[in-house]
XYZ file of C-alpha atoms in Angstrom:
295
model
C -16.287 -11.385 15.793
C -12.629 -11.890 16.696
C -9.846 -9.899 15.055
C -6.973 -11.212 17.170
C -4.372 -12.755 14.905
C -3.614 -16.443 15.251
C -0.055 -17.679 15.805
C 0.068 -18.719 12.148
C -1.054 -15.279 10.977
C 1.541 -13.540 13.159
C 4.194 -15.878 11.769
C 3.066 -15.093 8.231
C 3.257 -11.354 8.883
C 6.720 -11.679 10.435
C 7.869 -13.826 7.523
C 6.701 -11.331 4.910
C 8.267 -8.428 6.821
C 11.555 -10.306 7.057
C 11.516 -11.157 3.371
C 10.860 -7.558 2.377
C 13.557 -6.219 4.719
C 16.071 -8.573 3.094
C 14.994 -8.041 -0.499
C 13.657 -4.472 -0.449
C 15.047 -2.693 2.573
C 15.590 1.053 2.806
C 18.831 0.958 0.813
C 17.105 -0.872 -2.060
C 14.191 1.562 -1.878
C 16.523 4.535 -2.062
C 18.507 2.961 -4.908
C 15.299 2.316 -6.831
C 14.193 5.926 -6.364
C 17.590 7.246 -7.480
C 17.567 4.992 -10.550
C 14.020 6.071 -11.348
C 14.889 9.744 -11.182
C 17.850 9.152 -13.512
C 16.446 6.673 -16.039
C 12.813 6.013 -15.154
C 11.367 3.245 -12.957
C 12.535 -0.323 -13.613
C 10.648 -3.347 -12.277
C 12.965 -5.671 -10.324
C 12.297 -9.085 -11.885
C 14.480 -10.829 -9.308
C 12.400 -9.395 -6.511
C 9.226 -10.359 -8.358
C 10.371 -13.983 -8.658
C 11.373 -13.997 -4.985
C 7.861 -12.842 -4.068
C 6.424 -15.590 -6.243
C 8.638 -18.258 -4.673
C 7.550 -17.070 -1.221
C 3.899 -17.531 -2.229
C 2.961 -13.836 -2.173
C 0.930 -14.059 -5.372
C -0.375 -17.617 -4.807
C -1.426 -16.992 -1.223
C -5.152 -17.519 -1.902
C -4.727 -20.126 -4.638
C -5.863 -23.630 -3.517
C -3.064 -26.057 -2.660
C -4.393 -28.453 -5.304
C -3.566 -25.779 -7.888
C -0.094 -25.140 -6.530
C -1.024 -22.310 -4.198
C -0.669 -21.722 -0.483
C -4.361 -22.264 0.238
C -4.861 -19.365 2.642
C -7.633 -16.777 2.657
C -8.327 -13.086 2.277
C -7.329 -12.219 5.894
C -3.845 -13.633 5.292
C -3.565 -11.804 1.952
C -4.472 -8.560 3.722
C -1.639 -9.089 6.221
C 0.849 -9.659 3.389
C -0.294 -6.556 1.499
C -0.149 -4.498 4.686
C 3.546 -5.372 4.908
C 4.013 -4.508 1.235
C 2.541 -1.067 1.892
C 4.763 -0.597 4.924
C 7.836 -1.316 2.788
C 6.639 0.819 -0.158
C 7.055 -2.235 -2.389
C 6.603 -1.118 -6.021
C 4.962 -2.940 -8.918
C 1.477 -4.085 -9.964
C 1.107 -6.276 -6.875
C -2.692 -6.324 -6.753
C -3.178 -7.145 -10.430
C -0.613 -9.962 -10.379
C -2.080 -11.397 -7.165
C -5.573 -11.389 -8.690
C -4.219 -13.078 -11.833
C -2.746 -16.046 -9.936
C -4.408 -19.205 -11.254
C -5.812 -17.336 -14.251
C -2.667 -16.164 -16.043
C 0.081 -18.820 -16.373
C 3.218 -17.807 -14.495
C 1.580 -15.094 -12.397
C 1.397 -17.214 -9.245
C 5.116 -18.051 -9.471
C 6.194 -14.469 -10.110
C 7.531 -15.459 -13.519
C 4.994 -13.223 -15.262
C 4.165 -9.642 -14.341
C 0.496 -8.799 -14.768
C -1.055 -5.376 -14.686
C -4.648 -4.334 -15.292
C -6.699 -1.387 -16.445
C -8.462 0.161 -13.487
C -10.937 2.918 -14.324
C -8.852 5.101 -16.676
C -5.399 4.212 -15.395
C -2.964 1.344 -15.856
C 0.324 1.122 -13.947
C 3.578 -0.453 -15.116
C 2.089 -1.045 -18.605
C 5.418 -1.117 -20.412
C 7.087 -3.405 -17.852
C 4.251 -5.924 -17.628
C 4.069 -9.173 -19.598
C 0.272 -9.210 -19.534
C -2.179 -6.314 -19.449
C -5.722 -7.276 -18.432
C -8.453 -5.078 -19.815
C -8.487 -2.875 -22.887
C -5.414 -0.637 -22.774
C -5.540 0.403 -26.417
C -4.823 4.064 -26.927
C -3.085 4.363 -23.569
C -0.851 7.391 -23.240
C 1.842 7.940 -20.599
C 1.112 10.494 -17.909
C 3.395 12.000 -15.308
C 3.081 10.034 -12.080
C 3.403 11.707 -8.700
C 5.090 8.527 -7.402
C 8.600 7.991 -8.818
C 8.226 4.201 -8.509
C 4.841 3.839 -10.226
C 4.733 4.677 -13.946
C 1.214 5.355 -15.214
C -0.697 5.383 -18.498
C -4.102 6.932 -19.002
C -6.597 4.827 -20.956
C -9.453 6.315 -23.002
C -12.711 4.913 -21.687
C -11.294 2.509 -19.143
C -12.938 -0.393 -17.338
C -12.612 -2.929 -14.518
C -13.092 -0.360 -11.774
C -14.498 -1.204 -8.366
C -13.270 -4.779 -7.791
C -13.913 -5.195 -4.023
C -10.988 -7.594 -3.452
C -8.617 -5.267 -5.289
C -9.966 -2.354 -3.240
C -9.433 -4.251 0.015
C -5.867 -5.279 -0.853
C -5.085 -1.683 -1.811
C -6.631 -0.574 1.488
C -4.294 -3.009 3.246
C -1.314 -1.372 1.522
C -2.591 2.034 2.638
C -2.925 0.700 6.177
C 0.679 -0.509 6.157
C 1.881 2.856 4.892
C -0.176 4.699 7.523
C 1.231 2.524 10.296
C 4.774 3.122 9.089
C 4.417 6.916 8.952
C 2.932 6.886 12.465
C 6.019 4.972 13.643
C 8.356 7.383 11.856
C 6.622 10.439 13.344
C 6.677 9.065 16.895
C 10.352 8.102 16.641
C 11.355 11.478 15.207
C 9.351 13.302 17.889
C 11.350 11.465 20.552
C 14.741 12.103 18.911
C 14.502 15.647 17.530
C 15.079 18.389 20.110
C 14.064 22.053 20.125
C 14.712 24.470 22.985
C 16.476 21.662 24.838
C 13.497 19.293 24.767
C 12.293 16.553 22.394
C 9.693 18.013 20.037
C 7.361 15.242 21.207
C 7.133 17.030 24.557
C 5.091 19.805 22.930
C 1.332 19.353 22.978
C 0.811 20.248 19.312
C 3.149 17.444 18.215
C 1.565 15.021 20.666
C -1.857 15.715 19.155
C -0.563 15.076 15.633
C 0.914 11.714 16.652
C -2.186 10.720 18.623
C -4.469 11.544 15.695
C -2.289 9.463 13.398
C -2.507 6.459 15.708
C -6.293 6.766 16.026
C -6.744 6.852 12.253
C -4.462 3.810 11.844
C -6.354 1.741 14.402
C -9.779 2.698 13.022
C -8.621 1.783 9.523
C -7.059 -1.456 10.776
C -10.359 -2.538 12.360
C -12.234 -1.788 9.124
C -9.701 -3.542 6.869
C -9.463 -6.647 9.054
C -13.257 -6.813 9.411
C -13.739 -6.565 5.642
C -11.183 -9.344 5.168
C -13.215 -11.582 7.462
C -16.656 -10.784 6.014
C -15.592 -10.468 2.371
C -18.502 -8.072 1.941
C -18.107 -5.546 -0.933
C -19.638 -2.710 1.103
C -17.245 -3.440 3.969
C -14.355 -3.340 1.487
C -15.545 0.048 0.226
C -15.705 1.423 3.773
C -12.258 0.006 4.534
C -10.803 1.672 1.427
C -12.239 5.052 2.460
C -10.805 4.850 5.976
C -7.437 3.456 4.874
C -7.028 6.166 2.221
C -7.678 8.811 4.867
C -5.287 7.190 7.342
C -2.504 6.951 4.743
C -2.841 10.403 3.198
C -3.557 12.409 6.350
C -1.060 10.327 8.324
C 1.721 11.087 5.860
C 0.828 14.782 5.909
C 0.890 14.866 9.713
C 4.172 12.944 9.753
C 5.595 15.535 7.395
C 4.516 18.260 9.834
C 6.274 16.480 12.706
C 9.446 16.298 10.615
C 9.228 20.036 9.890
C 11.468 21.293 7.105
C 13.219 17.928 6.748
C 9.904 16.363 5.744
C 9.855 18.413 2.544
C 13.096 16.885 1.299
C 13.651 13.642 -0.585
C 15.804 12.373 2.267
C 12.716 11.741 4.429
C 10.824 8.535 3.613
C 7.533 10.215 4.508
C 7.858 12.063 1.223
C 7.620 8.739 -0.637
C 4.794 7.450 1.560
C 2.695 10.542 0.863
C 3.142 10.306 -2.897
C 2.304 6.586 -2.977
C -0.720 7.170 -0.713
C -2.042 9.848 -3.076
C -1.689 7.465 -5.990
C -3.309 4.487 -4.234
C -6.256 6.695 -3.271
C -6.992 6.990 -6.998
C -6.511 3.267 -7.684
C -8.901 0.347 -7.303
C -11.893 2.337 -6.036
C -11.687 6.059 -5.510
C -13.368 7.837 -2.622
C -16.309 8.752 -4.862
C -16.762 5.155 -6.021
C -16.529 3.866 -2.459
C -19.105 6.386 -1.247
C -21.453 5.423 -4.066
C -21.062 1.724 -3.199
C -21.885 2.417 0.432
C -24.871 4.590 -0.516
C -26.191 1.870 -2.822
C -25.958 -0.658 0.017
C -27.833 1.658 2.385
C -30.604 2.121 -0.184
C -30.782 -1.619 -0.852
C -30.996 -2.399 2.863
C -33.812 0.128 3.285
């Protein structure tokens, strides 16, 4: 099995990264966080339409239906970039609704969905899939992801949703590894870069290992499309994102505990994604069921 990206896939990844840097760069991210702290999170409809025009939501929709006609591996690359940029909004639910909910593919309609007992961006969405009756707002750890808790809940464990969320976690994990390595080269203590100290080197090396292991699992699951592979990928990507952000915070030292460091935002989003679209417990149960079925 080959996991080397084709020229077209590399071009797609570069195109998505360029789009997100132009439309949701660090200044926009910081402005969104500041606005959220002051008045609550607001979904950027202009950005949503720009994503739709670029084909982000219609990536897997057949060309005959107005989509881009690509597959799950290409969608994973796009969502990896979204995770790297900390792009907010119900991206997975709207992507899954393309071709099923009018306007979702074009980014004209924002779609969210009930997942287990949570629904994100309920008040900002045009369409809520699943039964969200009785939903009550809960305090979200992520300033850019408002949440409601739903009594009962449903629609948990969608393997494609889990894989796309794993791809976002992978992008976040890769970004925090980059941030930690760069800071370790720039920040000096006792006249030397902190990256010269073995303890910091081990943190950065462990982050990179977790990213690459998760990347192999996510890309493999995108190729096979197997639900058990998606569950395994979600487990590894959650670990890479959460532990990577924690280790990055350690490399940053005291600065990492402030809002000025982006790792703070990556850690909070990683915690939230770990509870969305297949939790660790659900993923472990899916893998156990497959092992039993295979004998």
